[in-house]
Amino acid sequence: MAEMDWKHTIRDLKGVVLDMCGVLYDSGEGDGVAIDGSIEAVKRLKASDLQLRFCTNETQATREKFVAKLGRLGFDICVDEVFSPAPAAVTILKERGLRPHLLVHDDVVPEFDAVEKTDPNCVIIGDAADNFSYQNLNKAFQVLIGLEKPVLFSLGRGRYYKEMDGLKLDVGVYMKALEYACDVEAEVVGKPSPVFFQSVLADMGIQPSQALMIGDDLVNDVGGAQSCGMRGLLVKTGKYSYRWCLRPQFQKVTAVTPSAAAHAFMPRRLSVATSLSDHSELFMVTEEKPRDESSCTDACIDSVPGDVTRLTQWVQNL
Amino acid sequence: MAEMDWKHTIRDLKGVVLDMCGVLYDSGEGDGVAIDGSIEAVKRLKASDLQLRFCTNETQATREKFVAKLGRLGFDICVDEVFSPAPAAVTILKERGLRPHLLVHDDVVPEFDAVEKTDPNCVIIGDAADNFSYQNLNKAFQVLIGLEKPVLFSLGRGRYYKEMDGLKLDVGVYMKALEYACDVEAEVVGKPSPVFFQSVLADMGIQPSQALMIGDDLVNDVGGAQSCGMRGLLVKTGKYSYRWCLRPQFQKVTAVTPSAAAHAFMPRRLSVATSLSDHSELFMVTEEKPRDESSCTDACIDSVPGDVTRLTQWVQNL
C-alpha cells in the first residue's frame, strides 16, 4: 500500500520543495557551510523537468540577503523561488489591518518596512537569537498582556536548529513562553502551517499530490507537507542525527542525504550514477502525519533498508 | 455547604501561611514598598494564638538577604519562618545525588554553595530575570539535551509578577520554553507543589484542615494550598487586579486586602475595628481547586459581597 502510494507520487511528480537550513547548508559563523552534495542536488533538480521551490522558516535575514549568502556558498537560487515567513506575515498584517510589535532579528526588520508599527495591536516573534533578552521578551509580553484580545504571530514553531558550534534554540521555544505567559495560542506563520505550503503549491500551479517536500524536520517539513496532501521525505543532515539517533526505535532506521534524494526522485533517475555509494544510509519515509516528534514510532515509519544504489533500485522498481 | 466548610475552618484554624511578594510588599527598584496595612497584619497575626509561616517562590536572593530586605521595609520576620524553593531544591539534589547546572539569579547562587556542580546531570532554573539571556537559556538547553534522560527543576511555575514599573515574566515562562525545547516535563519545586506546602505544615505540626493560605496567585497560592487540603484566600493586591479585572465574570467579584484577611481570620476577630472601612472591597473565596486561571469561572467562586465590616460580620456569623 505504501509502495503503491509512492509509485503514484513518483509517476505524477511535478515539483520538489526543498527546506534550506540543514538540507542545503549548515548555519554558523559567517555564511555557514554547504552540505556535501547539496549544491549538485539543486543543479540536478533545476536541470530536470521538475519545478523547484525553496521553503524556509529562516527569519534572521531578508530574502535578498539570505539568497545572496546562499549564492556565496555556491547555490544558484533566485529570490522569487524562496518562500519565507516574514513576507507571508506582512500579507496577513495588511489583510487584517494589524500593527505589529516586532521581536525579531535585526536583519529581518526591513521585510516589515511597509507596515505601520506605532500603537501596536499584535506581536510578531521570529528567530531573534541574541535579541531574545529578558528585557525584550518582557516588552513583547507587556504589549500582549495589555491588549484586550492578545494576538501573537510566530514565524515558525521550531524547537532548535543546528549551527556549526552546536544546537541553538529556535523561535518555537519563545512562542511557547509567551503563550504560557499570556494564556493565548499563537498563530504560526511559516512551516508547518498548511496555508504556507499551499502558497508554494499555488506558485508552482500544481496539486499537492504532485509535490514532494524534502527537509530535516519531521514535524515542520514532513508533517507540514503531509497535512496538505504532499509527500514528505526526511534527510539525514542538519538537526536530524542529533536528536533521533539516541532513540532505540530509530537506531536501525535513518534517512538519505539531500543529494541522494535528488538522485532518486528526479524523473531522469535512471541516469543516477554510483558516485554516492559512500552514503550507505537507509531510507526513511513517514507514512502518517506526525503530531509531534515523540509520537513517531516504528508504526508510522516505512523503512527501506539499503544504500543509495538499492534506494535507486527501489524507486525504479516501483 | 461552603459556609459550613468555612465555619469549620475558622473554628479549627491553628496556622496561617502568607505569600510574600504581592501580599506583604510590591517588588521593584531597591527594596520595593510595603503594601498598605500588611506590616500591621503580620504584627496582629504574630500577637494572636495562630502559628504563622511565610511561603514564597522568591528566588532572586538567599533567604537571609530576603528577610533582611523585609526587615528594612518594617516587617518582623525570621529566616526560619520563611519557606522558599532554593533550600527545598538543595534537599532534593542531595537525596538524589544530582549535580545541577544553574540558571538562576546571581543573588540566590549562595544557597547552592554546598552542592557539587561540575559535570552537571540536571538543570535548575529560578527567577533569573536579566540572566535569562538567549545565551544563558541556550546553555541550559544544551546541557539538558545532552543528557540521556533530561532532568529539569523549576523553582516555581509562575507566569509573571508585578514590580513597581510593571509586570515581569516569571520562571514558569522559561520552564515552558525548556520543556518544549527538550520534550520534557519539569519538576516544580516551590508553590504549587504539594510537597512544598506539606513541609510548611510539618514545620507547624498541624493538619491541612487547620491551615489557611493567603496569597495573590489563584493557581500557585490558593490552588496549591487546596491541593493539600488547606483553605486558600485570594487577596486583591499584587498581581491580582492586573489580570482579573479585565474579565467580565470577575468584575463584580474582587478580593480582600491582606490586612482585612488578617482581621477576619484571626481568632480574636471579634475585636476587629472599623479602621479598615476604607477597604470597601468584596470578598472572594475559591471553593474548587483551579486547574489554571482560565478555568476559573463564577461556578467555582463563592462570593460574599460587602465591605470589610460586612466581611467580619460574615465570619462572626458562621
XYZ file of C-alpha atoms in Angstrom:
636
model
C 0.000 0.000 0.000
C 2.733 2.415 0.986
C 4.800 1.425 -2.030
C 1.795 1.868 -4.314
C 1.361 5.398 -2.943
C 4.969 6.184 -3.659
C 4.608 4.711 -7.156
C 1.916 7.289 -7.837
C 3.975 10.036 -6.224
C 6.941 9.339 -8.457
C 4.837 8.890 -11.578
C 2.938 12.132 -11.008
C 5.794 14.176 -9.547
C 5.896 17.696 -10.983
C 7.547 19.712 -8.281
C 10.040 19.447 -5.417
C 10.154 21.774 -2.417
C 13.426 21.950 -0.521
C 13.960 23.062 3.029
C 17.166 25.088 3.229
C 18.967 25.211 6.599
C 20.119 21.700 7.481
C 19.380 20.460 3.971
C 21.393 22.771 1.718
C 23.756 24.196 4.309
C 24.629 24.251 7.999
C 24.428 27.716 9.521
C 27.004 29.156 11.862
C 29.697 31.810 11.941
C 29.728 33.834 8.726
C 27.778 32.189 5.908
C 27.938 28.648 7.292
C 28.927 25.734 5.032
C 27.208 23.936 2.175
C 26.273 20.334 2.933
C 28.130 17.761 0.851
C 26.377 17.091 -2.445
C 23.631 19.662 -1.958
C 24.901 22.228 -4.482
C 24.924 19.473 -7.119
C 21.487 18.248 -5.982
C 19.999 21.696 -6.638
C 21.717 21.867 -10.031
C 20.428 18.431 -10.933
C 16.856 19.268 -9.929
C 16.990 22.547 -11.866
C 18.228 20.692 -14.946
C 15.327 18.230 -14.686
C 11.748 18.802 -15.803
C 10.635 19.199 -12.188
C 9.652 22.541 -10.743
C 11.723 23.579 -7.761
C 10.950 25.899 -4.847
C 12.655 26.581 -1.543
C 10.662 26.772 1.640
C 12.367 28.039 4.782
C 11.467 29.263 8.239
C 14.608 31.397 8.157
C 13.860 34.743 9.798
C 17.342 36.028 10.529
C 17.633 37.951 7.269
C 15.618 39.394 4.400
C 15.169 37.011 1.500
C 17.540 39.142 -0.576
C 20.368 38.844 1.959
C 19.606 35.193 2.519
C 19.750 34.336 -1.182
C 22.967 36.349 -1.544
C 24.510 34.273 1.245
C 23.497 31.051 -0.470
C 24.986 32.401 -3.680
C 28.311 32.879 -1.912
C 28.093 29.251 -0.769
C 27.700 28.178 -4.420
C 23.931 27.806 -4.816
C 22.087 29.105 -7.881
C 18.823 30.307 -6.303
C 16.579 33.325 -7.076
C 14.657 35.380 -4.508
C 11.347 34.514 -6.210
C 11.959 30.819 -5.674
C 12.236 31.270 -1.894
C 9.234 31.219 0.472
C 9.855 32.505 3.993
C 7.572 33.549 6.887
C 8.224 37.308 7.060
C 6.688 38.224 3.661
C 3.787 35.862 4.437
C 3.251 37.660 7.751
C 3.256 41.060 6.038
C 0.442 39.853 3.770
C -1.600 38.775 6.824
C -0.970 42.061 8.668
C -2.197 44.076 5.683
C -5.262 41.899 5.203
C -6.276 42.262 8.852
C -5.187 45.848 9.478
C -2.754 44.840 12.232
C 0.192 46.873 13.548
C 2.935 44.643 14.980
C 5.331 44.982 17.847
C 8.354 43.124 16.449
C 10.619 40.791 18.394
C 12.757 39.581 15.511
C 16.345 39.535 14.301
C 17.640 42.996 13.345
C 18.405 41.781 9.823
C 14.811 40.797 9.039
C 13.269 44.109 10.149
C 13.444 45.601 6.606
C 10.879 42.991 5.462
C 8.387 44.933 7.623
C 9.321 48.407 6.300
C 5.951 48.889 4.615
C 3.967 48.043 7.761
C 2.661 50.554 10.296
C 4.154 49.766 13.686
C 3.031 52.569 16.017
C 0.424 51.770 18.712
C 0.836 48.002 18.169
C -2.182 45.684 18.354
C -0.308 42.415 17.898
C 3.124 40.880 18.486
C 5.297 39.087 15.942
C 8.206 36.934 17.044
C 10.812 35.422 14.745
C 14.127 33.722 15.314
C 15.510 36.742 17.161
C 18.522 34.856 18.611
C 20.513 37.266 20.807
C 17.595 39.717 20.666
C 15.709 37.250 22.894
C 16.914 39.051 26.014
C 14.808 39.093 29.183
C 14.142 42.773 28.600
C 12.937 42.267 25.022
C 10.766 39.249 25.823
C 9.272 41.173 28.729
C 8.482 44.113 26.447
C 6.685 41.812 23.984
C 4.804 40.253 26.918
C 3.734 43.653 28.235
C 2.383 44.648 24.816
C 0.449 41.369 24.546
C -0.975 41.366 28.076
C -2.058 44.975 27.596
C -4.241 44.109 24.598
C -7.904 43.385 25.156
C -7.510 40.327 22.920
C -3.833 39.359 22.647
C -2.746 38.382 19.109
C 0.595 36.629 18.767
C 2.195 35.565 15.483
C 5.155 33.212 15.498
C 7.322 32.939 12.402
C 7.678 29.179 12.675
C 7.425 26.881 15.670
C 10.767 25.062 15.531
C 12.374 23.891 18.756
C 16.005 24.264 17.776
C 18.363 24.193 14.839
C 21.957 23.234 14.311
C 24.729 25.736 13.899
C 28.352 24.813 13.375
C 29.072 25.264 17.095
C 26.054 23.330 18.329
C 22.296 23.364 18.699
C 20.507 26.704 19.115
C 17.042 27.461 20.458
C 14.528 28.373 17.767
C 11.515 30.683 17.791
C 9.023 27.980 18.846
C 10.547 27.904 22.312
C 9.810 31.595 22.828
C 6.381 31.162 21.264
C 5.584 28.614 23.991
C 6.938 31.012 26.617
C 4.634 33.865 25.538
C 1.679 31.517 25.025
C 2.008 30.420 28.646
C 2.608 33.939 29.981
C -0.499 35.361 28.307
C -2.708 32.275 28.076
C -3.010 32.639 24.291
C -2.381 30.405 21.306
C -0.005 31.809 18.707
C -0.828 31.855 15.019
C 2.091 30.179 13.271
C 3.220 31.755 10.004
C 5.582 29.543 8.001
C 6.060 25.798 8.212
C 4.160 23.678 9.307
C 1.166 25.938 8.573
C -0.864 24.460 5.670
C -1.526 27.980 4.347
C 2.200 28.403 3.879
C 2.644 25.188 1.886
C -0.471 25.968 -0.165
C 1.047 29.290 -1.238
C 4.098 27.415 -2.554
C 1.908 24.929 -4.439
C -0.153 27.788 -5.894
C 3.031 29.453 -7.118
C 4.055 26.239 -8.905
C 0.493 25.718 -10.192
C 0.453 22.056 -9.168
C -1.621 19.822 -6.920
C -0.369 18.603 -3.507
C -0.184 15.029 -4.808
C 2.274 16.221 -7.449
C 4.749 17.671 -4.939
C 7.465 16.297 -2.700
C 8.846 18.166 0.332
C 12.411 17.352 1.376
C 13.535 18.543 4.806
C 15.397 17.715 8.005
C 12.483 18.386 10.391
C 9.946 15.622 10.879
C 7.210 17.881 12.226
C 7.679 21.124 10.322
C 8.806 19.784 6.950
C 7.468 16.239 6.609
C 4.406 16.622 8.828
C 3.500 20.057 7.486
C 3.704 18.838 3.891
C 1.645 15.740 4.675
C -1.074 17.934 6.209
C -1.518 19.443 2.741
C -1.558 16.133 0.912
C 2.064 16.402 -0.212
C 4.633 13.652 0.354
C 7.441 14.321 2.771
C 10.985 12.987 2.773
C 13.327 13.298 5.736
C 17.015 13.795 5.097
C 19.767 12.709 7.432
C 21.503 16.045 7.667
C 21.000 19.181 9.758
C 19.266 18.626 13.056
C 18.386 15.008 12.272
C 21.091 12.946 13.854
C 21.436 14.974 16.989
C 18.026 14.098 18.272
C 16.945 10.876 16.714
C 19.891 8.583 16.882
C 19.532 8.420 20.666
C 16.153 6.726 20.439
C 16.188 2.957 20.267
C 13.419 2.754 17.691
C 15.368 4.868 15.235
C 18.783 3.322 15.547
C 18.175 0.976 12.641
C 16.271 3.491 10.544
C 17.998 6.573 9.240
C 17.380 8.792 6.266
C 19.017 9.762 2.995
C 21.192 12.746 2.173
C 19.700 15.616 0.141
C 21.896 14.587 -2.757
C 20.611 11.020 -2.688
C 17.026 12.245 -2.542
C 17.552 14.452 -5.563
C 19.038 11.497 -7.401
C 16.309 9.061 -6.579
C 13.312 11.304 -7.162
C 14.146 13.260 -10.270
C 12.460 11.872 -13.355
C 15.759 11.204 -15.073
C 16.575 8.957 -12.170
C 17.670 6.127 -14.435
C 20.843 8.044 -15.099
C 21.891 8.352 -11.449
C 25.462 7.441 -11.021
C 27.058 5.363 -8.354
C 29.114 8.317 -7.176
C 27.062 8.423 -3.978
C 27.837 4.926 -2.898
C 29.736 6.294 0.086
C 26.376 7.317 1.542
C 25.405 3.899 2.763
C 22.398 5.102 4.694
C 18.986 3.635 4.961
C 15.903 5.244 3.612
C 13.086 6.506 5.773
C 9.669 7.695 4.776
C 6.960 8.646 7.218
C 3.568 7.433 6.134
C 1.487 9.066 8.843
C 1.363 12.693 9.752
C 3.495 13.007 12.875
C 1.740 15.085 15.522
C 4.976 15.625 17.315
C 8.356 14.005 17.407
C 7.686 11.920 20.475
C 4.686 10.238 18.835
C 6.771 8.911 15.953
C 7.414 5.253 16.488
C 8.195 2.428 14.155
C 4.485 2.181 13.451
C 4.459 5.234 11.230
C 7.742 4.587 9.500
C 8.171 2.707 6.266
C 11.833 1.863 6.119
C 13.528 0.571 3.024
C 16.974 -0.586 4.005
C 19.817 -0.266 1.578
C 22.497 2.064 0.324
C 21.895 4.640 -2.373
C 22.172 2.091 -5.140
C 19.483 -0.011 -3.505
C 17.374 3.107 -2.862
C 17.574 3.990 -6.537
C 16.651 0.454 -7.476
C 13.700 0.650 -5.114
C 12.489 3.818 -6.782
C 12.989 2.348 -10.260
C 11.109 -0.798 -9.364
C 8.046 0.998 -8.062
C -22.248 23.853 52.292
C -19.419 26.201 51.509
C -20.270 28.321 54.543
C -20.309 25.226 56.723
C -16.820 24.356 55.460
C -15.607 27.809 56.329
C -17.227 27.552 59.752
C -15.070 24.513 60.438
C -12.017 26.206 59.008
C -12.382 29.180 61.288
C -13.212 27.087 64.345
C -10.236 24.772 63.804
C -7.771 27.347 62.499
C -4.323 26.931 64.044
C -1.985 28.361 61.443
C -1.802 30.948 58.680
C 0.616 30.811 55.750
C 1.311 34.089 53.988
C 2.610 34.561 50.478
C 5.066 37.460 50.444
C 5.565 39.322 47.142
C 2.263 40.956 46.190
C 0.825 40.318 49.658
C 3.314 41.917 52.030
C 5.144 44.148 49.549
C 5.435 45.104 45.891
C 8.884 44.463 44.474
C 10.763 46.863 42.247
C 13.765 49.161 42.332
C 15.647 48.813 45.599
C 13.658 47.030 48.299
C 10.224 47.716 46.840
C 7.406 49.050 49.029
C 5.288 47.531 51.795
C 1.621 47.145 50.908
C -0.746 49.260 52.985
C -1.775 47.524 56.188
C 0.420 44.454 55.684
C 3.045 45.294 58.334
C 0.226 45.623 60.866
C -1.417 42.418 59.594
C 1.771 40.453 60.304
C 2.064 42.041 63.768
C -1.559 41.197 64.512
C -1.186 37.587 63.435
C 2.015 37.203 65.459
C 0.227 38.589 68.518
C -2.598 36.082 68.070
C -2.570 32.428 69.084
C -2.208 31.389 65.448
C 1.029 29.988 64.090
C 2.438 31.959 61.184
C 4.719 30.948 58.324
C 5.762 32.645 55.107
C 5.785 30.747 51.856
C 7.377 32.346 48.829
C 8.583 31.381 45.373
C 11.129 34.168 45.627
C 14.395 33.020 44.062
C 16.176 36.303 43.462
C 18.008 36.239 46.787
C 19.063 33.959 49.633
C 16.537 33.756 52.456
C 18.917 35.755 54.659
C 19.094 38.659 52.205
C 15.387 38.428 51.524
C 14.439 38.593 55.200
C 16.870 41.477 55.722
C 15.120 43.376 52.934
C 11.726 42.790 54.518
C 13.170 43.976 57.825
C 14.165 47.254 56.169
C 10.571 47.572 54.930
C 9.341 47.218 58.534
C 8.430 43.528 58.796
C 9.362 41.448 61.816
C 10.148 38.099 60.183
C 12.798 35.427 60.964
C 14.651 33.314 58.391
C 13.291 30.107 59.960
C 9.720 31.238 59.330
C 10.335 31.573 55.585
C 9.960 28.675 53.137
C 11.428 29.209 49.663
C 12.246 26.881 46.745
C 16.064 27.003 46.691
C 16.650 25.263 50.045
C 13.939 22.735 49.119
C 15.769 22.061 45.832
C 19.079 21.538 47.645
C 17.424 18.847 49.775
C 16.175 17.063 46.640
C 19.581 17.295 44.905
C 21.312 15.719 47.887
C 18.712 12.944 48.203
C 19.060 12.010 44.533
C 22.772 12.627 44.047
C 22.214 15.248 41.356
C 24.661 17.920 40.197
C 22.878 20.985 38.816
C 23.625 23.407 36.039
C 22.152 26.615 37.475
C 20.208 29.223 35.541
C 19.219 31.423 38.462
C 19.617 34.941 39.789
C 23.192 35.732 40.880
C 21.976 36.547 44.391
C 20.495 33.089 45.014
C 23.602 31.155 43.936
C 24.987 31.021 47.531
C 22.007 28.800 48.516
C 23.668 26.132 46.335
C 27.189 26.542 47.771
C 27.168 23.100 49.365
C 26.145 21.335 46.156
C 28.544 19.764 43.632
C 28.062 21.452 40.263
C 30.759 20.027 37.970
C 29.712 17.657 35.186
C 26.015 18.551 35.636
C 23.322 15.887 35.289
C 20.318 18.174 35.731
C 19.289 21.802 35.198
C 17.718 24.126 37.764
C 16.014 27.329 36.704
C 14.813 30.054 39.019
C 13.582 33.578 38.517
C 16.823 34.586 36.807
C 15.400 37.867 35.420
C 18.137 39.562 33.350
C 20.166 36.345 33.466
C 17.540 34.874 31.106
C 19.588 35.917 28.088
C 19.440 33.923 24.845
C 22.968 32.741 25.506
C 22.196 31.510 29.033
C 18.932 29.807 28.078
C 20.727 28.146 25.177
C 23.460 26.892 27.502
C 20.861 25.360 29.854
C 19.164 23.804 26.819
C 22.426 22.317 25.568
C 23.124 20.738 28.965
C 19.605 19.259 29.073
C 19.519 17.948 25.509
C 22.926 16.385 26.033
C 21.684 14.248 28.939
C 20.490 10.745 28.240
C 17.465 11.476 30.422
C 16.983 15.243 30.781
C 16.042 16.340 34.329
C 14.741 19.882 34.728
C 13.806 21.515 38.037
C 11.865 24.771 38.046
C 11.794 26.869 41.207
C 8.119 27.739 40.825
C 5.887 27.879 37.777
C 4.540 31.436 37.944
C 3.706 33.274 34.752
C 4.539 36.798 35.864
C 4.702 39.066 38.862
C 4.235 42.734 39.487
C 7.074 45.142 40.050
C 6.636 48.833 40.653
C 7.296 49.585 36.970
C 5.006 46.912 35.601
C 4.539 43.179 35.114
C 7.608 40.961 34.742
C 7.940 37.456 33.309
C 8.419 34.776 35.935
C 10.301 31.474 35.875
C 7.313 29.416 34.673
C 7.562 31.034 31.269
C 11.128 29.811 30.830
C 10.192 26.426 32.268
C 7.644 26.074 29.442
C 10.298 27.150 26.938
C 12.775 24.456 28.019
C 10.031 21.839 28.370
C 9.103 22.425 24.718
C 12.710 22.571 23.513
C 13.652 19.255 25.140
C 10.291 17.484 25.204
C 10.486 17.012 28.976
C 8.262 17.855 31.923
C 9.886 19.951 34.630
C 9.693 19.020 38.300
C 8.365 22.091 40.087
C 9.979 22.897 43.428
C 8.046 25.504 45.415
C 4.410 26.501 45.118
C 2.075 24.953 43.907
C 3.870 21.656 44.597
C 2.050 19.769 47.387
C 5.397 18.584 48.802
C 6.315 22.200 49.416
C 3.115 23.022 51.311
C 3.394 19.792 53.282
C 6.854 20.788 54.515
C 5.371 24.031 55.864
C 2.543 22.137 57.611
C 5.047 19.680 59.086
C 7.090 22.564 60.447
C 3.976 23.969 62.162
C 2.935 20.495 63.308
C -0.675 20.974 62.194
C -3.092 19.303 59.805
C -4.012 20.792 56.413
C -7.565 21.446 57.605
C -6.131 23.642 60.367
C -4.279 25.956 57.988
C -5.193 28.908 55.789
C -3.045 30.106 52.867
C -3.319 33.767 51.900
C -1.865 34.824 48.554
C -2.316 36.868 45.392
C -1.972 33.961 42.935
C -5.048 31.855 42.301
C -3.137 28.874 40.927
C 0.080 28.824 42.928
C -1.203 30.033 46.303
C -4.899 29.191 46.504
C -4.891 26.179 44.171
C -1.668 24.748 45.581
C -2.947 25.020 49.150
C -6.279 23.437 48.219
C -4.431 20.501 46.648
C -3.124 19.730 50.147
C -6.468 20.113 51.868
C -5.756 23.625 53.123
C -8.106 26.558 52.573
C -6.961 29.330 50.255
C -7.782 33.006 50.331
C -7.043 35.383 47.466
C -6.061 38.955 48.240
C -6.684 41.904 45.987
C -3.127 43.152 45.907
C -0.026 42.249 43.870
C -0.725 40.725 40.505
C -4.443 40.320 41.139
C -6.039 43.350 39.601
C -3.855 43.461 36.550
C -5.163 40.258 35.119
C -8.553 39.596 36.544
C -10.371 42.864 36.385
C -10.414 42.591 32.594
C -12.608 39.504 32.676
C -16.351 40.094 32.746
C -17.040 37.305 35.229
C -14.729 38.869 37.789
C -15.741 42.478 37.522
C -18.237 42.166 40.344
C -16.104 39.866 42.439
C -12.878 41.124 43.894
C -10.889 40.108 46.924
C -9.837 41.480 50.248
C -6.614 43.158 51.272
C -4.064 41.199 53.333
C -4.897 43.398 56.288
C -8.605 42.637 56.064
C -7.882 38.925 55.802
C -5.748 39.037 58.922
C -8.528 40.844 60.732
C -11.271 38.494 59.733
C -9.492 35.216 60.295
C -7.578 35.702 63.485
C -9.310 34.116 66.478
C -9.646 37.457 68.229
C -11.666 38.578 65.255
C -14.446 39.953 67.437
C -12.187 42.818 68.344
C -11.539 43.984 64.798
C -12.007 47.663 64.488
C -13.700 49.597 61.796
C -10.404 51.193 60.881
C -10.389 49.238 57.653
C -13.702 50.529 56.437
C -11.895 52.361 53.650
C -11.306 48.942 52.071
C -14.752 48.578 50.631
C -13.900 45.508 48.635
C -15.811 42.342 48.142
C -14.672 39.026 49.429
C -13.736 36.146 47.230
C -13.048 32.566 48.134
C -12.407 29.816 45.662
C -14.114 26.599 46.615
C -12.703 24.359 43.920
C -9.112 23.746 43.077
C -8.424 25.853 39.992
C -6.546 23.860 37.344
C -5.484 27.064 35.672
C -6.625 30.645 35.675
C -8.708 30.366 32.529
C -10.804 27.579 34.049
C -11.897 29.745 36.962
C -15.398 30.951 36.330
C -18.201 32.051 38.583
C -19.013 28.400 39.098
C -16.078 27.812 41.412
C -16.262 31.093 43.247
C -18.229 31.738 46.399
C -18.539 35.476 46.629
C -19.743 37.274 49.694
C -20.413 40.879 48.762
C -19.784 43.565 51.317
C -17.172 45.841 52.781
C -14.778 44.814 55.497
C -17.346 45.331 58.235
C -19.740 43.006 56.461
C -16.933 40.547 55.825
C -16.144 40.500 59.521
C -19.830 40.038 60.318
C -19.959 37.177 57.834
C -17.053 35.471 59.569
C -18.568 36.053 63.006
C -21.922 34.670 61.911
C -20.516 31.446 60.536
